[in-house]
Coordinates of C-alpha atoms and ligand atoms in Angstrom, one line a residue:
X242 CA -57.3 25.1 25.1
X243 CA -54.7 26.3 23.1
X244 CA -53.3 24.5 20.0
X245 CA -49.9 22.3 21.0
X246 CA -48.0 23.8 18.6
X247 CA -48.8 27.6 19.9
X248 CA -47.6 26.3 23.0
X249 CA -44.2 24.7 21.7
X250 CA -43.5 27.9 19.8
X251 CA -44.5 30.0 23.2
X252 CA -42.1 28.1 25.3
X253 CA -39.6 28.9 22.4
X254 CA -40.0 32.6 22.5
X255 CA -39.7 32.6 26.4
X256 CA -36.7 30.4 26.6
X257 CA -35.1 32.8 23.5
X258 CA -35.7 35.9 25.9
X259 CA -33.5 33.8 28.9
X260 CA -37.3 33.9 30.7
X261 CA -37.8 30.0 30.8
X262 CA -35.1 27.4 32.0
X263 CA -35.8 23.5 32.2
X264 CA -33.8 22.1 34.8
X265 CA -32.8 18.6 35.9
X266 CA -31.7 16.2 38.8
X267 CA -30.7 13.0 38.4
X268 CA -28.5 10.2 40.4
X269 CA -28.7 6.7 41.2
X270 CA -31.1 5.9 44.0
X271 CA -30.4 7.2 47.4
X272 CA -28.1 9.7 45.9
X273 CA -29.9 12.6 47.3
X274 CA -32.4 13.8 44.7
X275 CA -35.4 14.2 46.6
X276 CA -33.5 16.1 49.4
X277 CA -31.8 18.1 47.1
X278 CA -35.1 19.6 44.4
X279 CA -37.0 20.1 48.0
X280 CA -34.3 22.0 49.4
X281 CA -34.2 24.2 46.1
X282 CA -37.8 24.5 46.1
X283 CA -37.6 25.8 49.9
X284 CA -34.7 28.1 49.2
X285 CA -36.1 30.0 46.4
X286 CA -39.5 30.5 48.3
X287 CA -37.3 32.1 51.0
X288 CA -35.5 34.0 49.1
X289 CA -35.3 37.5 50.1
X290 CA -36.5 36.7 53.6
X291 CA -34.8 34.0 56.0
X292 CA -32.2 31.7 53.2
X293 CA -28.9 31.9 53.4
X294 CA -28.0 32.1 50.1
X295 CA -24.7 34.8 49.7
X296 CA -23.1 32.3 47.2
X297 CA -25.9 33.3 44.8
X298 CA -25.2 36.8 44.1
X299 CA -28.7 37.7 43.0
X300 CA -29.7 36.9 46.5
X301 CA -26.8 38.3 48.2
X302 CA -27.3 42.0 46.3
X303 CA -31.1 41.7 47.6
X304 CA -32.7 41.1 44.1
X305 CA -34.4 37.7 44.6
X306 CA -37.5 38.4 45.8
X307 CA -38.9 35.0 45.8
X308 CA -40.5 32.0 43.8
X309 CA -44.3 30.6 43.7
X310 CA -45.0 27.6 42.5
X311 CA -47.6 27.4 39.4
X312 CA -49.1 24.5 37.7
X313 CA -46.8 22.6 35.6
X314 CA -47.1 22.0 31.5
X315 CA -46.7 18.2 31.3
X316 CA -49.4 17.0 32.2
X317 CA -48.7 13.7 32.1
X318 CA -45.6 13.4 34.1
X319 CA -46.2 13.2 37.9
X320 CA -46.1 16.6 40.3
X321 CA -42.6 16.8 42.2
X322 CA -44.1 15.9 46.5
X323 CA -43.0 19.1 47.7
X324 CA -45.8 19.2 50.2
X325 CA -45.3 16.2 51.2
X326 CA -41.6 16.3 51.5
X327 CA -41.9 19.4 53.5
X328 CA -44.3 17.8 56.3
X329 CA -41.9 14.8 56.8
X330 CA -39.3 17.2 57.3
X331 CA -41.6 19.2 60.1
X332 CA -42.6 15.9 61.7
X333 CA -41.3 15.2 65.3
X334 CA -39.2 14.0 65.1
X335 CA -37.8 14.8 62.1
X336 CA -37.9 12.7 59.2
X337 CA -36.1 12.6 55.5
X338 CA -39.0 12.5 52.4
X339 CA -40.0 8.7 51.3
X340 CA -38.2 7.6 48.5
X341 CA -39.7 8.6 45.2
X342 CA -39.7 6.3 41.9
X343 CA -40.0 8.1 38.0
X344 CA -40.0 11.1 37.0
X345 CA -41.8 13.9 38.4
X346 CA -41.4 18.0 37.7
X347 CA -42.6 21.3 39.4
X348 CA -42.6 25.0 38.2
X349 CA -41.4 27.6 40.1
X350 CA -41.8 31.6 38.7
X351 CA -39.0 33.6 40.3
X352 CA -39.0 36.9 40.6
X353 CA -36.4 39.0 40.4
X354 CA -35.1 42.5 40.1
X355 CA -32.6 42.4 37.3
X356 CA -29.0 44.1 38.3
X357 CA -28.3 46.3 35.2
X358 CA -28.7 49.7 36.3
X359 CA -30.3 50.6 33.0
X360 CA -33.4 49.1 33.9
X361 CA -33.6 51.7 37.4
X362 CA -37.0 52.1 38.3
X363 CA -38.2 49.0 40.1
X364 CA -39.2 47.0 37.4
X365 CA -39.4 43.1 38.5
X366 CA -38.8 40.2 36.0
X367 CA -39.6 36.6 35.8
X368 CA -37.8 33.1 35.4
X369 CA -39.9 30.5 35.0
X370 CA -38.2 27.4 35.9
X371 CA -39.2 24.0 35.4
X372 CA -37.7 21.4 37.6
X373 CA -37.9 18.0 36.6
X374 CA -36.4 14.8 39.1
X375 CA -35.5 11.4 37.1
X376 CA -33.9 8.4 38.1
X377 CA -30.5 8.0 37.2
X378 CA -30.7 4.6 36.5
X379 CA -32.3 5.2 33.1
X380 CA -29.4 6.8 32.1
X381 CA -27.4 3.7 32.5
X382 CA -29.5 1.7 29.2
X383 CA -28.3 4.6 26.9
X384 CA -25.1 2.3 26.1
X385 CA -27.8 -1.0 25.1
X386 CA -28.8 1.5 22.0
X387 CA -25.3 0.8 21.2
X388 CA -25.9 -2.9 21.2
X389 CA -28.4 -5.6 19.4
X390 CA -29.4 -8.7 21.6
X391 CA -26.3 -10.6 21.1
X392 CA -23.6 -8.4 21.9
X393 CA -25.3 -7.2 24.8
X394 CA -25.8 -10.6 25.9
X395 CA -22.1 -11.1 25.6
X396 CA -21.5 -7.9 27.1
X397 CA -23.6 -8.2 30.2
X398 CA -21.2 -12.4 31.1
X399 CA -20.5 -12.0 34.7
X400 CA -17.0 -11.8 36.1
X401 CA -17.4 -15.5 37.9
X402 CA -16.3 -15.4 41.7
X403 CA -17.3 -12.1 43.1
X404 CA -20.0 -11.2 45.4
X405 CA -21.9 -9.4 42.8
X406 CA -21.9 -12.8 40.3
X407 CA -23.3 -14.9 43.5
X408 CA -26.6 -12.6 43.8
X409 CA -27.7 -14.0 40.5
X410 CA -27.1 -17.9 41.1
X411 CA -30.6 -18.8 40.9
X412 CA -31.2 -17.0 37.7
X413 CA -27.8 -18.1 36.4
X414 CA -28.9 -22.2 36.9
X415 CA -32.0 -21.6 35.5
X416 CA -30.9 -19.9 32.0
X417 CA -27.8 -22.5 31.6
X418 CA -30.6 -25.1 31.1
X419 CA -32.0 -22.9 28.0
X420 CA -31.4 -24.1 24.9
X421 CA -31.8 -20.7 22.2
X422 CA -33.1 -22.7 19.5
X423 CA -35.9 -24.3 21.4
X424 CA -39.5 -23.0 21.1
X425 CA -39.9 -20.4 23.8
X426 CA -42.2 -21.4 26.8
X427 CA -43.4 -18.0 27.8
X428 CA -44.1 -19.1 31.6
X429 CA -40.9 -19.9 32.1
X430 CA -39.6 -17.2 30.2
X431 CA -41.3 -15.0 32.8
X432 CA -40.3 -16.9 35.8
X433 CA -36.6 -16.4 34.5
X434 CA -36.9 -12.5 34.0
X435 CA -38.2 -12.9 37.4
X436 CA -34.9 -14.4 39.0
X437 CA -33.2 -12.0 36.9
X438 CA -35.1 -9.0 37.9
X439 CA -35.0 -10.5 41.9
X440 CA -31.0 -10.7 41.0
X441 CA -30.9 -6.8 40.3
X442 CA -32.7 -6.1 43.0
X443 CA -30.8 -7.8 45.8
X444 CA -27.7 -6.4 43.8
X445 CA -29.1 -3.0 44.4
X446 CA -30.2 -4.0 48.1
X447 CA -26.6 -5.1 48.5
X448 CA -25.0 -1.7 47.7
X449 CA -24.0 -2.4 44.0
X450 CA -24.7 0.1 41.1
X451 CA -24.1 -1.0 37.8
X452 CA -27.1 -2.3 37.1
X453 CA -28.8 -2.7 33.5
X454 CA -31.2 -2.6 32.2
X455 CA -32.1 0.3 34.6
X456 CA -36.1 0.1 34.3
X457 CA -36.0 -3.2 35.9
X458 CA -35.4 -2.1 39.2
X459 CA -37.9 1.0 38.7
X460 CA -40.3 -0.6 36.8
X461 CA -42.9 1.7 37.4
X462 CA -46.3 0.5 35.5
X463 CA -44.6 -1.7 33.3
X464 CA -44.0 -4.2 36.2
X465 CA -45.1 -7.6 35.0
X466 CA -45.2 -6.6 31.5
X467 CA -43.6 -8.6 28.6
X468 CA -41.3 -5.8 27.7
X469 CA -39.2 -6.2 30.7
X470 CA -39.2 -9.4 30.1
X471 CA -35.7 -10.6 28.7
X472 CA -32.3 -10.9 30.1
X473 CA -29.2 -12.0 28.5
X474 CA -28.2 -15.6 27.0
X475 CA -24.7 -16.6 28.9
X476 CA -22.8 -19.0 26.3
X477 CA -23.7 -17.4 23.0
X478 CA -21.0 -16.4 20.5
X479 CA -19.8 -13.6 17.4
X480 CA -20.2 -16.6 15.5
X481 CA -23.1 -17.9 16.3
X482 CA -24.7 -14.8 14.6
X483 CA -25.8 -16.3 11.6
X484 CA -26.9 -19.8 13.1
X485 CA -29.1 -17.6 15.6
X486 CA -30.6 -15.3 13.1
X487 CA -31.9 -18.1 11.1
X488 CA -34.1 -19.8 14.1
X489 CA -37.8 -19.1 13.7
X490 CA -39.5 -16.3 15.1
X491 CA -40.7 -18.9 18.1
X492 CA -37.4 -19.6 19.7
X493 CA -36.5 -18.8 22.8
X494 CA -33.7 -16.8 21.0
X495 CA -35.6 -14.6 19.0
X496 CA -38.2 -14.0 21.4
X497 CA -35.3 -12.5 23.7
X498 CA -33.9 -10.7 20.8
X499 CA -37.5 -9.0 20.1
X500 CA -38.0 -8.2 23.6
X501 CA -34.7 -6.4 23.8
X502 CA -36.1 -4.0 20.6
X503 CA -39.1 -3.2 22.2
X504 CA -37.6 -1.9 24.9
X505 CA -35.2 0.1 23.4
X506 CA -37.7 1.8 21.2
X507 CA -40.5 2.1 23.7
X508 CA -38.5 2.7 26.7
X509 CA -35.1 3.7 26.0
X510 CA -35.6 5.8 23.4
X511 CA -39.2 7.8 24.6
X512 CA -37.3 9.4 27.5
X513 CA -34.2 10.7 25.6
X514 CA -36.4 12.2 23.1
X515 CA -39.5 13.4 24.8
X516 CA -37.5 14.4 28.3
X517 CA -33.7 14.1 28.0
X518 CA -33.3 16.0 25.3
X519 CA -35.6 19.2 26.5
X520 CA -33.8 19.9 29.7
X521 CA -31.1 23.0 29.3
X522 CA -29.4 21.9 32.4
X523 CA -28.6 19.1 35.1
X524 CA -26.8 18.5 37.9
X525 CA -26.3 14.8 38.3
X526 CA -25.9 14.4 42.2
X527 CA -23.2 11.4 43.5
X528 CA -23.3 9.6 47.1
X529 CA -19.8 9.3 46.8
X530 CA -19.3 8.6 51.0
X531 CA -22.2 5.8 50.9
X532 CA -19.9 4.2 48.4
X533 CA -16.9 4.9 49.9
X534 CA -18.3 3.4 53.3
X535 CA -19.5 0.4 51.3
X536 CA -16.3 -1.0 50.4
X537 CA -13.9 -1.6 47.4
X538 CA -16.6 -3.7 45.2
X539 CA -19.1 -1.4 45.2
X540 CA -16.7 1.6 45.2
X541 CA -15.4 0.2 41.7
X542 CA -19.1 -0.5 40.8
X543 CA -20.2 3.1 41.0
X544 CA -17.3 4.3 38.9
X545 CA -18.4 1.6 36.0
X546 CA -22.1 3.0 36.6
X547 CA -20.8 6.2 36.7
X548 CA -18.7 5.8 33.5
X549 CA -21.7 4.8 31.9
X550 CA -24.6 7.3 33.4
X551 CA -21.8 10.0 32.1
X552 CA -22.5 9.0 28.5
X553 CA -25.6 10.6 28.2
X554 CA -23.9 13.6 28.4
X555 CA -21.1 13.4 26.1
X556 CA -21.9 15.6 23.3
X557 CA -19.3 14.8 20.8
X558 CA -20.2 14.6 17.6
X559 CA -19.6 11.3 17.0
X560 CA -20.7 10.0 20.7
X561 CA -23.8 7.5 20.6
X562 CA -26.4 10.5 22.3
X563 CA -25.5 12.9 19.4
X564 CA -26.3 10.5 16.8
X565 CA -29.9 9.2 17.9
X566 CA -30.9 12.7 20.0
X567 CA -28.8 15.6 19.1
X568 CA -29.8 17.4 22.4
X569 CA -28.4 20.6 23.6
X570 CA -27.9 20.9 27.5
X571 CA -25.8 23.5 28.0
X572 CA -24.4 23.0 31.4
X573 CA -23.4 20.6 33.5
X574 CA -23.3 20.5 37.1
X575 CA -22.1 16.9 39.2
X576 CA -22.1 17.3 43.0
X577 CA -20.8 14.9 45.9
X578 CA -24.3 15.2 47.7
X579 CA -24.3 14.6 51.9
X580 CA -21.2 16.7 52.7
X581 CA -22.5 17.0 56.4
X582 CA -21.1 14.1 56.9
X583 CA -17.7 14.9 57.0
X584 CA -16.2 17.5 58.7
X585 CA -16.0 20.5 56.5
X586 CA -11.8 20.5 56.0
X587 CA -13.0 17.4 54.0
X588 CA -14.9 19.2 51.4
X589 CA -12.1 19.9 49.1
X590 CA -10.9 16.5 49.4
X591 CA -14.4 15.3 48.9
X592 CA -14.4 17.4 45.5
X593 CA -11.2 15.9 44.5
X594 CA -12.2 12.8 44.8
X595 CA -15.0 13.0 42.8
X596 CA -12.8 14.3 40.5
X597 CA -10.8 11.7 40.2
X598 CA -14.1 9.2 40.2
X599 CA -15.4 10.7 36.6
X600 CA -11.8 11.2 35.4
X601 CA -12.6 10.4 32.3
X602 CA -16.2 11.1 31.7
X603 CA -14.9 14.4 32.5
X604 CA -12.1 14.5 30.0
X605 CA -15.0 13.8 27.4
X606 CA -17.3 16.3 28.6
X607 CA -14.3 19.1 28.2
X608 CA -12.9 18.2 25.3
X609 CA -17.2 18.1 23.8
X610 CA -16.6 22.2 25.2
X611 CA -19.9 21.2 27.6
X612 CA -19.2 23.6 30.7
X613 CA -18.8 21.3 33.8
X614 CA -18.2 21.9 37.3
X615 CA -17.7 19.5 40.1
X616 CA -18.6 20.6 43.9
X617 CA -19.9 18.7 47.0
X618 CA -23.1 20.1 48.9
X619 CA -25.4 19.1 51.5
X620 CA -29.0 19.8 50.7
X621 CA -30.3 19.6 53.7
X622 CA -27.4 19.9 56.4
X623 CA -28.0 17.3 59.6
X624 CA -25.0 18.1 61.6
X625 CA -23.5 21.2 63.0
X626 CA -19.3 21.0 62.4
X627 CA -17.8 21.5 66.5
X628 CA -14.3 21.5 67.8
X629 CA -12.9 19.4 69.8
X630 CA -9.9 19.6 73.0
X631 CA -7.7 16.0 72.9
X632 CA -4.6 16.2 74.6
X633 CA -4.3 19.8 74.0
X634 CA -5.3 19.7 70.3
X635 CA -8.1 21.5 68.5
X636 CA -9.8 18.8 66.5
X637 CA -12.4 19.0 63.9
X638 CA -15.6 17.0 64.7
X639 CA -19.5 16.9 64.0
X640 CA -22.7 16.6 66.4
X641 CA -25.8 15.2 65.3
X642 CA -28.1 12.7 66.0
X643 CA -28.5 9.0 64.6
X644 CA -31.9 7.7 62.7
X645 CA -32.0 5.8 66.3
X646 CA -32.4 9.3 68.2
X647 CA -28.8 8.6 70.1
X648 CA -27.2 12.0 70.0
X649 CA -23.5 11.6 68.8
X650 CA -19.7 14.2 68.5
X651 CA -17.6 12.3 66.1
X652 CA -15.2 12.4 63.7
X653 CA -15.9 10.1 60.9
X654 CA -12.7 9.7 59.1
X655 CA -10.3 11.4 56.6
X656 CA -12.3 11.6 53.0
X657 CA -8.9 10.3 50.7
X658 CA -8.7 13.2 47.9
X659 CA -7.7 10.6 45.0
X660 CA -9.0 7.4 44.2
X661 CA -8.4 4.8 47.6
X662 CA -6.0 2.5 47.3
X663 CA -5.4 -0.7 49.1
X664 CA -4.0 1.1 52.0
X665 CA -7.1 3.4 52.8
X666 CA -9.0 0.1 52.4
X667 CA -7.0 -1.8 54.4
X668 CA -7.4 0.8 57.2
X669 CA -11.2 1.0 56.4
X670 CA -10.6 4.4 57.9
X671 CA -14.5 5.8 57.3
X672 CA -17.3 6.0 59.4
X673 CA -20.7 7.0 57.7
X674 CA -23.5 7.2 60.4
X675 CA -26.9 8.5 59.0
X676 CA -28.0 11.2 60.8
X677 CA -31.7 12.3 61.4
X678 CA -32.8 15.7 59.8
X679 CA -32.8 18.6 62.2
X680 CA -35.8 20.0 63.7
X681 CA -36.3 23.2 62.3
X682 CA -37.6 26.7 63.7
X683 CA -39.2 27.6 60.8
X684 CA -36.8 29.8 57.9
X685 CA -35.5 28.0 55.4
X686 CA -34.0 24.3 55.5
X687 CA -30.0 24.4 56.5
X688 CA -27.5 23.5 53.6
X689 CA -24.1 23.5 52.2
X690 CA -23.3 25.3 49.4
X691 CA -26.7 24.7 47.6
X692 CA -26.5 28.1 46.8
X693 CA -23.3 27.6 44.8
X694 CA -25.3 25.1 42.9
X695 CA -27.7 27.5 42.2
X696 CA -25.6 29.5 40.9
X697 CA -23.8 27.7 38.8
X698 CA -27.2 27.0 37.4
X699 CA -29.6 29.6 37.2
X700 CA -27.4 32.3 38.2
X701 CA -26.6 33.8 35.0
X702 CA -30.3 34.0 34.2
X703 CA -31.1 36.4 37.1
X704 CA -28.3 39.1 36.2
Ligands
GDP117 N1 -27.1 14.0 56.2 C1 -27.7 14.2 55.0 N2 -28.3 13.1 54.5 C2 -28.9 13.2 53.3 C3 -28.9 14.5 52.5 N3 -29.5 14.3 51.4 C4 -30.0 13.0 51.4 N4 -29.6 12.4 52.5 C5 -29.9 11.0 52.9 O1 -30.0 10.2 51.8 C6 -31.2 9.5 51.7 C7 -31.7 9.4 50.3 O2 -32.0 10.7 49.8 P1 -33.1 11.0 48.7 O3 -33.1 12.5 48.5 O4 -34.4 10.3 49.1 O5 -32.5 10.2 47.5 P2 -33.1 9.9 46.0 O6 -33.4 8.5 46.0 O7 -31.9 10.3 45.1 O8 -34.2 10.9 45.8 C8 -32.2 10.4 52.6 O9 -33.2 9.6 53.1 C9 -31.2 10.8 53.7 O10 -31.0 9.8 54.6 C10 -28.1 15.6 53.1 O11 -28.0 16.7 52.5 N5 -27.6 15.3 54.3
MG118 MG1 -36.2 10.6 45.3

């Protein structure tokens, strides 16, 4: 075995000579992450032979010869399903991958013939790229290293009267009994984070985004430990601070307040620094039509969640990341995943209004100089785009087939290019029918613009 350090400063030398890139997908659950890294996988090992990949001009100009997958470094994190995401997709009929939970990573050696015509002669070169798949909700705690206990409790009040609020009743009559300064029961404690937890998760069920702390609903092999644990006390105040420090380390209070440290130094903080901060690049991918089929609510919930996932990558100097983790991505990609399910003179709109849904995260990420590009995709295409004859017009439409098996032609709706207003809500002018995966004839998996993805990238490192 060779020493760690040799292999830290070995990974160095190949990244330094463009040979090595670590690579990242993130969203919120459902976004399209699994779909999207097997796709990848399955382009890249048909490179060269039956992918369709002329946006990626390494493979248009004939130079990508291929990619095999090789064992991965990490040895601790999980192995990507490929296999297994591959064989749901071959089944009959059809099927998408199970939904994954964690992290996991694969490592795919591509080779290449480079384009400069210096290096005539046939010579071959290798990428070694190192994929890695995480869940976007962990991104969302990045803004409680910003907090302590109290000002995250006061953070985290609920706006009273929406649908969101209602999810977590029971949990809400249960901590309005508490009293901070009381000596904790730790059974009830654990029933509460319970109702709590239970409240996250039918929040999630129900469409909603914004959820914190994020490891709660992915708890992984943590679930049932002490460290998740906590949840925030509704009703205290700024100026209770003092009154609250001062209670014994058996209070309910400061119980809480310890539980909220641990996990942000055992949980929190391990990922940014031992994952997070390693990857050169990620696409974060965005089920912007889900939401937009789901209603105003949860629209504006997926904005708030997406204003906060963007955090983590604001590089700014000042910005909360660059103080604790100084990382050093250098490019972003964000992607409107599922584009199949619109007709495709919706795709620019689509892009737009993903544009206008990070707005602001987006302003941050310029004005930080971190190179950012927006684009909407389909991983793994389900529909094939058809005209159709009404009354003497041409119109746009899609044919596919429904989970149920019911084969369908539709036109599901006009994708607004700017964020809806109470017009386009009001018309609830949207249809979003999930379609089964088509059965395939062999070749490489169908897509949309994954290879502009890819390009935006790994391109560069294939010239
Ligand atoms: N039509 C279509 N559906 C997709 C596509 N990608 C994902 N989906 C759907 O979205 C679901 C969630 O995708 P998945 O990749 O498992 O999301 P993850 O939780 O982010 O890994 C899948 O089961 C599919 O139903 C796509 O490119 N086209
Ligand atoms: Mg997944």
């Amino acid at each position: 075995m060779r020493h760690p350090l040799t292999r830290e400063l070995h990974d160095l030398l190949e990244r330094g000579r463009d040979r090595q890139l670590r690579l990242a997908v993130t969203g919120l659950s459902r976004s399209g992450k699994t779909a999207f890294l097997t796709s990848l996988v399955n382009q890249l090992r048909h490179a060269g032979l039956e992918a369709r990949l002329d946006l990626l001009p390494a493979a248009r100009e004939g130079r990508l010869l291929g990619a095999r997958r090789v064992a991965q470094q990490d040895l601790g994190v999980p192995r990507f399903p490929y296999d297994q995401a591959m064989s749901a997709l071959d089944a009959t009929p059809p099927r998408w991958p199970e939904p994954t939970r964690g992290i996991s990573e694969l490592r795919l050696v591509i080779r290449y013939r480079p384009s400069r015509r210096r290096l005539l002669g046939g010579e071959t070169r290798e990428l070694t790229l190192d994929l890695f798949d995480y869940p976007g909700e962990w991104l969302l705690d990045l803004p409680l290293l910003g907090h302590d206990y109290l000002s995250w409790s006061q953070a985290q009040q609920p706006t009273i009267g929406c649908e969101r609020a209602g999810l977590f009743a029971v949990w809400h009559d249960a901590v309005s009994t508490l009293d901070p300064a009381s000596e904790v029961d730790e059974a009830r404690l654990a029933e509460i984070a319970e109702h709590y937890a239970a409240g996250l998760r039918a929040a999630r069920e129900a469409g909603f985004s914004d959820l914190q702390p994020g490891r709660f609903l992915l708890p992984g092999e943590l679930a049932g430990a002490p460290v998740l644990q906590f949840f925030p006390l509704p009703g205290i105040a700024e100026a209770d601070r003092d009154t609250l420090a001062a209670l014994p380390a058996q209070s309910l209070y400061a119980t809480l307040a310890r539980r909220f440290d641990h996990y942000l130094q055992h949980i929190v903080k391990p990922f940014y620094r031992e994952h997070f901060r390693r990857f050169d690049r990620q696409i974060v991918l965005v089920d912007v039509l889900g939401a937009l089929n789901a209603g105003p609510e949860r629209f504006e919930d997926l904005s708030r969640a997406l204003a906060n996932l963007m955090q983590s990558f604001d590089y700014g100097r000042r910005s909360l990341l660059s103080r604790l983790f100084a990382p050093r991505i250098d490019r972003l990609a964000i992607a409107a995943t599922k584009a199949d399910h619109v007709t495709p003179e919706q795709h620019a709109r689509l892009v737009g209004l993903l544009e206008a849904l990070l707005a602001e995260p987006l302003k941050d990420l310029r004005f930080a100089d971190v190179p950012v590009r927006a684009l909407s995709l389909a991983s793994i295409r389900a529909t094939e785009a058809r005209e159709v004859e009404q009354r003497g017009e041409t119109l746009p439409a899609l044919r596919g087939t429904t989970l149920a098996g019911e084969e369908v032609l539709m036109f599901p709706g006009e994708v607004p290019n700017r964020l809806p207003d109470a017009a386009f809500w009001a018309r609830q002018g949207f249809t979003f029918t999930a379609f089964r995966p088509l059965p395939r004839e062999g070749g490489a998996l169908p897509h949309i613009r994954l290879d502009s993805a890819l390009d935006w990238l790994i391109g560069d490192k294939l010239t």
